[in-house]
Short mmCIF file of C-alpha atoms and ligand atoms in Angstrom, two decimals:
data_model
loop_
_atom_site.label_atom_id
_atom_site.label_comp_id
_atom_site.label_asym_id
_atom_site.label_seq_id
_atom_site.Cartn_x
_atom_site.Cartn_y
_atom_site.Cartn_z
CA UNK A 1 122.30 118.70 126.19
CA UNK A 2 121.18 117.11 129.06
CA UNK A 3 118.51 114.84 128.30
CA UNK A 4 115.93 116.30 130.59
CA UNK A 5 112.19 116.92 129.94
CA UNK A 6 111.87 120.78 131.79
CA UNK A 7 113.20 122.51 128.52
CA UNK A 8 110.82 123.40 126.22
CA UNK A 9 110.10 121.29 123.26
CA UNK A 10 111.77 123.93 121.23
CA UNK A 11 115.24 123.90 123.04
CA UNK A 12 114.27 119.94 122.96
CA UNK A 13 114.01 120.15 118.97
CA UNK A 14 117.08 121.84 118.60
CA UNK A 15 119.32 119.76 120.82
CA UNK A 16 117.56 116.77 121.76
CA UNK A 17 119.56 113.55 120.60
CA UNK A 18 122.75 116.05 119.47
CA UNK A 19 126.06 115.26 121.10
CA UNK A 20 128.93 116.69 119.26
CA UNK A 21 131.31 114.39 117.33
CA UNK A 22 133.46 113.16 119.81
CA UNK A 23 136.34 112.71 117.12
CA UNK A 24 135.73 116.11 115.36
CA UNK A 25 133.97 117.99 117.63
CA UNK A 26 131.31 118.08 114.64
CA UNK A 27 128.04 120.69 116.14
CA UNK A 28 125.66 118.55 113.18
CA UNK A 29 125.32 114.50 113.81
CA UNK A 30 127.44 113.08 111.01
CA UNK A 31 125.98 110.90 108.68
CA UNK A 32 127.46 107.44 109.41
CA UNK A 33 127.06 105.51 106.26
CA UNK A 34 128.56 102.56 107.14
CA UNK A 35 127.11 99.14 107.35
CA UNK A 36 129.76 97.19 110.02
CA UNK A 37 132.70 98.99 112.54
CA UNK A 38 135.86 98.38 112.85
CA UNK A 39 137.10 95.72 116.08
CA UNK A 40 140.31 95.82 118.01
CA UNK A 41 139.89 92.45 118.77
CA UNK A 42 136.82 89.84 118.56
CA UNK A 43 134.10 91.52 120.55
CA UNK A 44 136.27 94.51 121.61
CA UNK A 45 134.35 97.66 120.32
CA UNK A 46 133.20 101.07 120.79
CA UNK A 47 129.58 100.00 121.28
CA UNK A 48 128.91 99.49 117.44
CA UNK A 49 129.39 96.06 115.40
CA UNK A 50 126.67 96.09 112.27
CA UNK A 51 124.81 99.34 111.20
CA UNK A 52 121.09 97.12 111.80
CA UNK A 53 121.95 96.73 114.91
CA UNK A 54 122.63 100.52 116.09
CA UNK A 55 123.87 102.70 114.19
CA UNK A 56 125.35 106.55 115.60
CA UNK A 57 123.07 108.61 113.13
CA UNK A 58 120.35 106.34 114.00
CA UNK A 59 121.14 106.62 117.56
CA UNK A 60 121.32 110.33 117.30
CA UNK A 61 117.67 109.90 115.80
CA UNK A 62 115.84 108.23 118.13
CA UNK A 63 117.28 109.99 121.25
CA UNK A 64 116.17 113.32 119.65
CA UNK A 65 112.37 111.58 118.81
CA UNK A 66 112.68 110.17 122.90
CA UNK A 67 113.15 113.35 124.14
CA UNK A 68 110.18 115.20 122.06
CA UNK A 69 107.46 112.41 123.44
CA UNK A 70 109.21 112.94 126.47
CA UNK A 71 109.69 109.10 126.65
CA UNK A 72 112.85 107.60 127.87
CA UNK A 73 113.09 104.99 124.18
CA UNK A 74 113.28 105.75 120.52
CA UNK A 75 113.02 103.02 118.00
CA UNK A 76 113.17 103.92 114.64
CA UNK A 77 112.54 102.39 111.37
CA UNK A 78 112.20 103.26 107.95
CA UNK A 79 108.80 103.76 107.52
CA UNK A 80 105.70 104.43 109.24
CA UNK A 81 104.17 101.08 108.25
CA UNK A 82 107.62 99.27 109.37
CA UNK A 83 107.16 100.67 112.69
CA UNK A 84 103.45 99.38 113.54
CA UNK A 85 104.11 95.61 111.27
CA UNK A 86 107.60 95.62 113.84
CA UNK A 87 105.09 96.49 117.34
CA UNK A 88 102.47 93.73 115.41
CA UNK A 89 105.76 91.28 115.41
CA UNK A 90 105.24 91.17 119.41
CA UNK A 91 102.19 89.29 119.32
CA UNK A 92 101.60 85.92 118.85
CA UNK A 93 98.93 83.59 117.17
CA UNK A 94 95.06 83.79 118.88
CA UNK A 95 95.92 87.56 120.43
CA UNK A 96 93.40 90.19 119.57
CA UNK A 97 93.61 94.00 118.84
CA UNK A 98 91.12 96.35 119.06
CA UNK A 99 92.08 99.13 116.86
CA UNK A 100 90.20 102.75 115.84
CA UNK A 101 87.72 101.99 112.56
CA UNK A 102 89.22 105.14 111.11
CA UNK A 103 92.93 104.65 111.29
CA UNK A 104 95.56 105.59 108.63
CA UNK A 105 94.46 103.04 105.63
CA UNK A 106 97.97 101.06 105.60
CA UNK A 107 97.21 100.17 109.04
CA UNK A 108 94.06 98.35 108.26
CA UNK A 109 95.79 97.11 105.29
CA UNK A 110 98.77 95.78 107.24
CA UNK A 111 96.11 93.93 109.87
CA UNK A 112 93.89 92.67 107.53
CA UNK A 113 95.40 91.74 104.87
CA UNK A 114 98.89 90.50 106.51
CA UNK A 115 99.00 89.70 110.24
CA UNK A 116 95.36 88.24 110.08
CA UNK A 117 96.87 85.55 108.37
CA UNK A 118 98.99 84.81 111.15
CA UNK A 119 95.79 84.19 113.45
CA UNK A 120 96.52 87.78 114.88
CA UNK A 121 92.50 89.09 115.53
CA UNK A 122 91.43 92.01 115.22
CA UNK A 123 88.17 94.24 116.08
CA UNK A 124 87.92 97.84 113.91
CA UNK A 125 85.80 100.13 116.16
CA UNK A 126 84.36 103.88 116.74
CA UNK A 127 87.00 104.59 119.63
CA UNK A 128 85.83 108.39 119.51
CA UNK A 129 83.33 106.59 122.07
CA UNK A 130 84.90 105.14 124.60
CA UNK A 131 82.26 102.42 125.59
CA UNK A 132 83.01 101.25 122.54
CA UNK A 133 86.23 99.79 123.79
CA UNK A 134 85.09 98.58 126.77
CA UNK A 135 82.65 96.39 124.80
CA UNK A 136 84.95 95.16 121.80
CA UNK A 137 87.83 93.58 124.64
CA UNK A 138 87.93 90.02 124.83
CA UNK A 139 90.80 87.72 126.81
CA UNK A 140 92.83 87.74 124.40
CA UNK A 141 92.73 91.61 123.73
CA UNK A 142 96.45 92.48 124.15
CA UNK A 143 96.76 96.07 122.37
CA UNK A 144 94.53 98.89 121.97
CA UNK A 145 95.67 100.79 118.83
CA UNK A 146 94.43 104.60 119.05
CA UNK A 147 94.66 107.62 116.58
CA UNK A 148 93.54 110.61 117.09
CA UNK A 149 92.37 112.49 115.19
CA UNK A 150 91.99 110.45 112.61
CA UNK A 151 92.47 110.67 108.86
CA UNK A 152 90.64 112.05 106.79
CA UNK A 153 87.46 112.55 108.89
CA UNK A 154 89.49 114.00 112.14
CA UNK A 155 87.65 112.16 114.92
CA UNK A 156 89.32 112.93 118.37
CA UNK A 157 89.05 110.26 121.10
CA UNK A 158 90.00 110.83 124.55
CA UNK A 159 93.06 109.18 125.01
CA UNK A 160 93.64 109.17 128.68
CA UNK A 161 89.94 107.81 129.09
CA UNK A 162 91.00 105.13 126.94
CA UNK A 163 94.35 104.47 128.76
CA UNK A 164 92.49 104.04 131.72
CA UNK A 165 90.00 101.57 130.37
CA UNK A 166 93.45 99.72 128.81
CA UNK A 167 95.33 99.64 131.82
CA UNK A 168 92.69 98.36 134.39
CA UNK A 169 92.54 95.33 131.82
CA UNK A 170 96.72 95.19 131.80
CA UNK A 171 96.21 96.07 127.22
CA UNK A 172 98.80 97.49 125.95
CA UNK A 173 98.14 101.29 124.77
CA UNK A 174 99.31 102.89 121.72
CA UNK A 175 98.76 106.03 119.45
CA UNK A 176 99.40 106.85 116.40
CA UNK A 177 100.39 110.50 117.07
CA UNK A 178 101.43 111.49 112.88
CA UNK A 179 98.56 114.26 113.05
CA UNK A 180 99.37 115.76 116.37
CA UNK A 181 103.11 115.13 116.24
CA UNK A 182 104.68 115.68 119.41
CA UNK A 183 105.14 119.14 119.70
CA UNK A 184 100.48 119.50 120.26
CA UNK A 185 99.95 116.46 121.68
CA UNK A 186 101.75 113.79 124.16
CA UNK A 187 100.56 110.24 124.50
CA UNK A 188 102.96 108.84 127.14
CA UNK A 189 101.69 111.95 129.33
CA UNK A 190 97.79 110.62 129.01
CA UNK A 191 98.69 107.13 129.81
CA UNK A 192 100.10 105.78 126.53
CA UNK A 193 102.24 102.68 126.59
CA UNK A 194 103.85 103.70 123.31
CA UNK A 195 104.01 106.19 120.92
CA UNK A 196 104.21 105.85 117.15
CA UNK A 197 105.06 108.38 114.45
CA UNK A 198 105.27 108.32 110.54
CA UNK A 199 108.21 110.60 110.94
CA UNK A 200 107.86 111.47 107.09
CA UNK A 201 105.12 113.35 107.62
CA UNK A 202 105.19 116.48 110.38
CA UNK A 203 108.70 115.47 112.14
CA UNK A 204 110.88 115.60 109.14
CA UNK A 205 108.79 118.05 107.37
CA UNK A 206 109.78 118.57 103.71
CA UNK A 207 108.34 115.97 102.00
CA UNK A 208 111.81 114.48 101.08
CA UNK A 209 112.09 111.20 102.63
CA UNK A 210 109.75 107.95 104.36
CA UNK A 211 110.69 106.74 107.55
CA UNK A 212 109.10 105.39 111.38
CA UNK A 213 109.36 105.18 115.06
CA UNK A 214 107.96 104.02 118.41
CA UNK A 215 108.72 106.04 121.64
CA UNK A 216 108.14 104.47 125.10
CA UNK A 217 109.18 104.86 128.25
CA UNK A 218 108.90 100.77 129.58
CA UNK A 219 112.34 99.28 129.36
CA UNK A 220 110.88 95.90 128.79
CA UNK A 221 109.53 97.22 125.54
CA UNK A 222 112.02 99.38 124.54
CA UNK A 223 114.50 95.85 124.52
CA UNK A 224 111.35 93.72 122.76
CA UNK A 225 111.21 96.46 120.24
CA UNK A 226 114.73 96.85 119.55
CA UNK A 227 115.20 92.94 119.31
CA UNK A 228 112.37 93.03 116.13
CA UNK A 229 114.45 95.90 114.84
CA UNK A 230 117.17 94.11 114.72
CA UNK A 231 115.96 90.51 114.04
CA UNK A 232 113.21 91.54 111.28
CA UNK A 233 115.37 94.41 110.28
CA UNK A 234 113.38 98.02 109.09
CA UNK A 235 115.49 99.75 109.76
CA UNK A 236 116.07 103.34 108.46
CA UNK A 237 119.23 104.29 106.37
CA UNK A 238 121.85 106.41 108.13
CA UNK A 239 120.95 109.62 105.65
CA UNK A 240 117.47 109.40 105.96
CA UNK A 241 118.16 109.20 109.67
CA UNK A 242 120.06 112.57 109.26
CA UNK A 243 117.86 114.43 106.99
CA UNK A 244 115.13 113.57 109.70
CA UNK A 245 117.47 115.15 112.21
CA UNK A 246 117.60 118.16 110.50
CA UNK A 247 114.03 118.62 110.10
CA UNK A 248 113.56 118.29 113.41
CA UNK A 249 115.46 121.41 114.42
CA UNK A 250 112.66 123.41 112.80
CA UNK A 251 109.52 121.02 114.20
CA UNK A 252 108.11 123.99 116.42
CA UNK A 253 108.70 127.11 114.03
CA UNK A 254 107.01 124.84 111.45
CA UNK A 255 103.89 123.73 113.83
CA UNK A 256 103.33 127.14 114.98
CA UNK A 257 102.91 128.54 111.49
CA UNK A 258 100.59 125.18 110.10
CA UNK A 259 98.31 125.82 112.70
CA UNK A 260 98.49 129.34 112.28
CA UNK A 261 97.37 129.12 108.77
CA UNK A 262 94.48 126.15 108.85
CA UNK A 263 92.71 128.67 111.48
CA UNK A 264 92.64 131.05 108.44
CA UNK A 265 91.64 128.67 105.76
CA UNK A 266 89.01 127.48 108.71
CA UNK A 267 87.72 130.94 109.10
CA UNK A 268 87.80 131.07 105.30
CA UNK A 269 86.02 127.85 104.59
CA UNK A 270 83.19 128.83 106.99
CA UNK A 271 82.18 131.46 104.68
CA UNK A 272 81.82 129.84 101.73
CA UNK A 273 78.06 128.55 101.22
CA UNK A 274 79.02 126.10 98.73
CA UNK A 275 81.14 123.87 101.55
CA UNK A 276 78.46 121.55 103.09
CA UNK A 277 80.77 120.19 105.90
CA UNK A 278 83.67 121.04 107.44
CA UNK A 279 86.21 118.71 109.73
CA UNK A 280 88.67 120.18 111.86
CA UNK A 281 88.79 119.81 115.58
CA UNK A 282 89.44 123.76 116.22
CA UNK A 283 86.08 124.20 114.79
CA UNK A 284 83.63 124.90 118.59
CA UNK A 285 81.07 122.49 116.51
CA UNK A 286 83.92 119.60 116.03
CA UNK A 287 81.90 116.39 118.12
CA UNK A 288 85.36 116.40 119.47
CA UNK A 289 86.89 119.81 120.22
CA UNK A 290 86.41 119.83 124.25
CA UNK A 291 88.53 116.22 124.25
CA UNK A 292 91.06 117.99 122.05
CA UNK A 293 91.49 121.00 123.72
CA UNK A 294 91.62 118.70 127.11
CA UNK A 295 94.54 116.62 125.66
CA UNK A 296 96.25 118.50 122.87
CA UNK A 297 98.07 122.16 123.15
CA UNK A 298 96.41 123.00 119.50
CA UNK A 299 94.38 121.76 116.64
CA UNK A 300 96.97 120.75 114.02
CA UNK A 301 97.12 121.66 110.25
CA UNK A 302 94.53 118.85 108.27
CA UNK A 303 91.41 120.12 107.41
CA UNK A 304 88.58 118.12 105.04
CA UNK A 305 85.58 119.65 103.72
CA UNK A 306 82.47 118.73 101.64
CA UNK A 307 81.67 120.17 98.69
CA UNK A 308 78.76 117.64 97.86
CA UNK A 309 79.71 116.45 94.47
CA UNK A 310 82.76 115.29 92.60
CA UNK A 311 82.22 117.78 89.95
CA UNK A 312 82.63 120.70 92.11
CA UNK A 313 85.11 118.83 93.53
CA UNK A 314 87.72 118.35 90.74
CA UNK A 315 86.57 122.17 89.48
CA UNK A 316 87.98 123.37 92.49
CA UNK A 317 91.07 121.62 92.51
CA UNK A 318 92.12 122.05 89.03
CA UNK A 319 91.69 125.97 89.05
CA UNK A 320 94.51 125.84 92.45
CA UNK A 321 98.44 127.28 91.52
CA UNK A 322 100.07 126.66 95.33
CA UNK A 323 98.11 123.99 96.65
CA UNK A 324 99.25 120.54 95.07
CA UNK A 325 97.04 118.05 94.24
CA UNK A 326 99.20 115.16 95.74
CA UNK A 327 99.02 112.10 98.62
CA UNK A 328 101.01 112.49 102.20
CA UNK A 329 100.79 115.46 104.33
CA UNK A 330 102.79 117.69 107.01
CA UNK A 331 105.05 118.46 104.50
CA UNK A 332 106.36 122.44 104.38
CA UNK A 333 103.98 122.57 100.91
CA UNK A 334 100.21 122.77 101.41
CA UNK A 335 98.56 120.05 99.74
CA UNK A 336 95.11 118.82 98.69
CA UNK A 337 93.49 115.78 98.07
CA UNK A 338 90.65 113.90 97.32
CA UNK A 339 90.33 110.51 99.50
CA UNK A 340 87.37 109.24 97.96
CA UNK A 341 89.58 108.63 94.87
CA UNK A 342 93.35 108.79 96.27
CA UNK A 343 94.16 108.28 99.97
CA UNK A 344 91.50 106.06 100.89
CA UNK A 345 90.33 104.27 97.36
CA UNK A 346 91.00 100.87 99.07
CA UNK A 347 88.86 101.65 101.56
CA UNK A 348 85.23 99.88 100.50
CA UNK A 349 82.56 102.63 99.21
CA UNK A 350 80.51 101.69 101.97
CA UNK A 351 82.46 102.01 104.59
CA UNK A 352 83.76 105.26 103.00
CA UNK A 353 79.71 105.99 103.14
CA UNK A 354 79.47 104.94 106.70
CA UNK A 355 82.70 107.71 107.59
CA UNK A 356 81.36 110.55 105.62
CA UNK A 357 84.04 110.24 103.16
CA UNK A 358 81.72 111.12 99.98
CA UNK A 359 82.26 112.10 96.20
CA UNK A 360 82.62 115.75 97.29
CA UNK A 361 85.22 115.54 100.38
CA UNK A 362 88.95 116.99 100.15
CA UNK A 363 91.57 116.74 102.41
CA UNK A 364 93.48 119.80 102.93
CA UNK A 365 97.32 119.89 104.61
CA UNK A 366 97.69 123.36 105.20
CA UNK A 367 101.71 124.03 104.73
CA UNK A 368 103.78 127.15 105.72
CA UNK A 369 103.51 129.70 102.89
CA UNK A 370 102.13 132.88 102.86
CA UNK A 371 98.21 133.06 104.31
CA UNK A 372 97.05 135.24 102.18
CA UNK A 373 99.10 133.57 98.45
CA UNK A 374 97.06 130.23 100.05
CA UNK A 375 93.34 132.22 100.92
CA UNK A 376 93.89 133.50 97.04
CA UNK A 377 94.37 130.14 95.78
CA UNK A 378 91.12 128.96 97.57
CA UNK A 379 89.50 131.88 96.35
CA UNK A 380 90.60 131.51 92.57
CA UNK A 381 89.19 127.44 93.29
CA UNK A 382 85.62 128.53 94.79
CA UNK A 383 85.27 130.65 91.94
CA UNK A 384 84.98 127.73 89.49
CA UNK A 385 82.00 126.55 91.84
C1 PLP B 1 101.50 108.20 106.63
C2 PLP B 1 100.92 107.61 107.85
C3 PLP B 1 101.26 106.33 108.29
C4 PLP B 1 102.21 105.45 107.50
O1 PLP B 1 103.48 105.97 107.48
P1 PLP B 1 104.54 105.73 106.27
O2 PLP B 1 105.71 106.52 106.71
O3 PLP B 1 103.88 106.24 105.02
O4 PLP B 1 104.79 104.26 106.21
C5 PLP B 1 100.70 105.87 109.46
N1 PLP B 1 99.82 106.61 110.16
C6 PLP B 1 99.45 107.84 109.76
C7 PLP B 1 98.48 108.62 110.58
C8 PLP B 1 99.98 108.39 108.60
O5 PLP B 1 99.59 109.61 108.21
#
């Protein structure tokens, strides 16, 4: 396929990234699992010397994960985490991030517990108001770290707003675009410098594998990026790299049908009395929702809600048959969970205050089975409340 951004992200999932084995002719990428390539003589080669450096399944990958950001760069590596420590590799000693106070939990982790120590600075603020920025940037600010909407609480910040702000300053921009993936929401096309993805959630899709990337369209760091691939070395395995592929293929049938079913459960969970608080940006009431629908072409799958105590709580959850009590999301399977105790346990109880995230909130990612098998299974859990 030519790679062009007027198809549709469909015909783009499908295609993007795929060129047919040039020695078989093969319609599905191969799965290259080799680690080094045969030379005809010292540094004469077909573009391929040592499986960290590039790899064809690899390469496959991240042209397919370009093409859905519509960025001109992929960069992938094998995790989520490995993709944002690898961007955090570009910095040096005395720079300073300013980074959402609600982002994924490794992130902070990864910050403040690792690249801290490196005299890396960082400043953890509410970027759902965009002043807030403005007032955290200091000289040495060199990236703005954005995701939205975040996890678990699902605050939405206005990401071109932001870029704006970022870019009159010469900041980097990125976004952490897991919850959105590409085929509701596109970063590069609100201003974003970079993209980044925890492919093993919504992009590969079935639960069956970890892996990364960043997307960008600025050569400069596209080639910075692939040198800390290559010289620090996450990289993703070739069959992870495939598998990925192949979930890819079904990105927009799978999207279409999340979102289809968390407007259900949202109509559901609206009606139940005992549910004190609901977050999900497709809700009219969401702080957020004129932002999303501004920047995003839907609402996304995650849903939390508050049922005010951890009793009710683990009643509820115990009594369900499809949903499974379990970590991770974006996964074909729905899935519940309850931060306070799992996701976000290293997160201190008063920050966890501070976000909302109390005794009696659960995290729902609403998968692709039947509605009404998954409203029955809420029903069966709000009877034990
Ligand atoms: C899961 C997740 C990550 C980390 O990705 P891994 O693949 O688990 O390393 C980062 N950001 C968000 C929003 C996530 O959901």
């Amino acid at each position: 396929m030519k790679k062009d951004k007027s198809y549709g992200l469909g015909t783009r999932a499908v295609h993007g990234g795929v060129e047919f084995d040039p020695s078989t002719g093969a319609v599905m990428t191969p799965i290259y699992q080799t680690s080094t390539y045969a030379q005809e003589a010292p540094g004469v080669h077909k573009g391929f010397e040592y499986s960290r450096t590039a790899n064809p399944t690899r390469q496959a990958l991240e042209a397919s994960l370009a093409s859905l950001e519509g960025g001109k760069f992929g960069i992938a590596f094998a995790s989520g985490m490995a993709s944002i420590s690898s961007l955090t590799q570009l910095f040096s000693s005395g720079d300073h991030i300013v980074c959402s106070d609600d982002v994924y939990g490794g992130t902070f982790r990864v910050f403040d517990k690792i690249y801290r120590n490196f005299g890396l600075k960082f400043s953890f603020v509410d970027t759902s108001d965009v002043k807030n920025i403005e007032a955290a940037l200091t000289p040495d600010t060199k990236l703005l770290w954005l995701e939205s909407p975040t996890n678990p609480t699902l605050k939405i910040t206005d990401i071109a707003a932001a870029a704006k702000i970022a870019k009159s300053r010469g900041i980097m921009i990125g976004v952490d675009n897991t919850f959105m993936s590409p085929y509701f929401q596109s970063p590069l096309d609100l201003g974003a410098d970079l993209v980044m993805h925890s492919t093993t959630k919504y992009i590969a899709g079935h639960s069956d594998l970890v892996g990364g990337a960043i997307i960008t369209s600025d050569a400069q760091l596209a080639e910075k990026l692939h040198f800390v691939q290559n010289a620090a070395g996450a990289v993703p395995g070739p069959m992870d790299c495939f598998l990925t592929l192949r979930g890819i293929k079904t990105l927009h049938l799978r999207m279409e049908r999340h979102e289809r079913n968390a407007g259900k459960i949202f109509e559901f969970l609206k009606s139940r009395k005992t549910v004190k608080k609901i977050y999900y940006p497709g809700d009219p009431n969401h702080p957020g929702h004129d932002i999303q629908k501004k920047q995003a072409r839907g609402f996304g799958a995650m849903i939390s809600f508050d049922v005010e105590t951890l009793d009710r709580a683990n009643k509820l959850m115990s009594r369900l048959e499809i949903f499974t009590i379990a970590e991770s999301l974006g996964g074909v399977e729905s899935l519940i969970e309850h931060p306070a105790i799992m996701t976000h346990a290293s997160v201190p109880p008063e920050n966890r205050a501070a976000l909302g995230i109390t005794d009696g909130f659960i995290r729902l990612s609403i998968g692709v089975e039947d509605i009404d098998d998954l409203l029955e299974d809420l029903e069966r859990g709000f009877e034990a409340i």
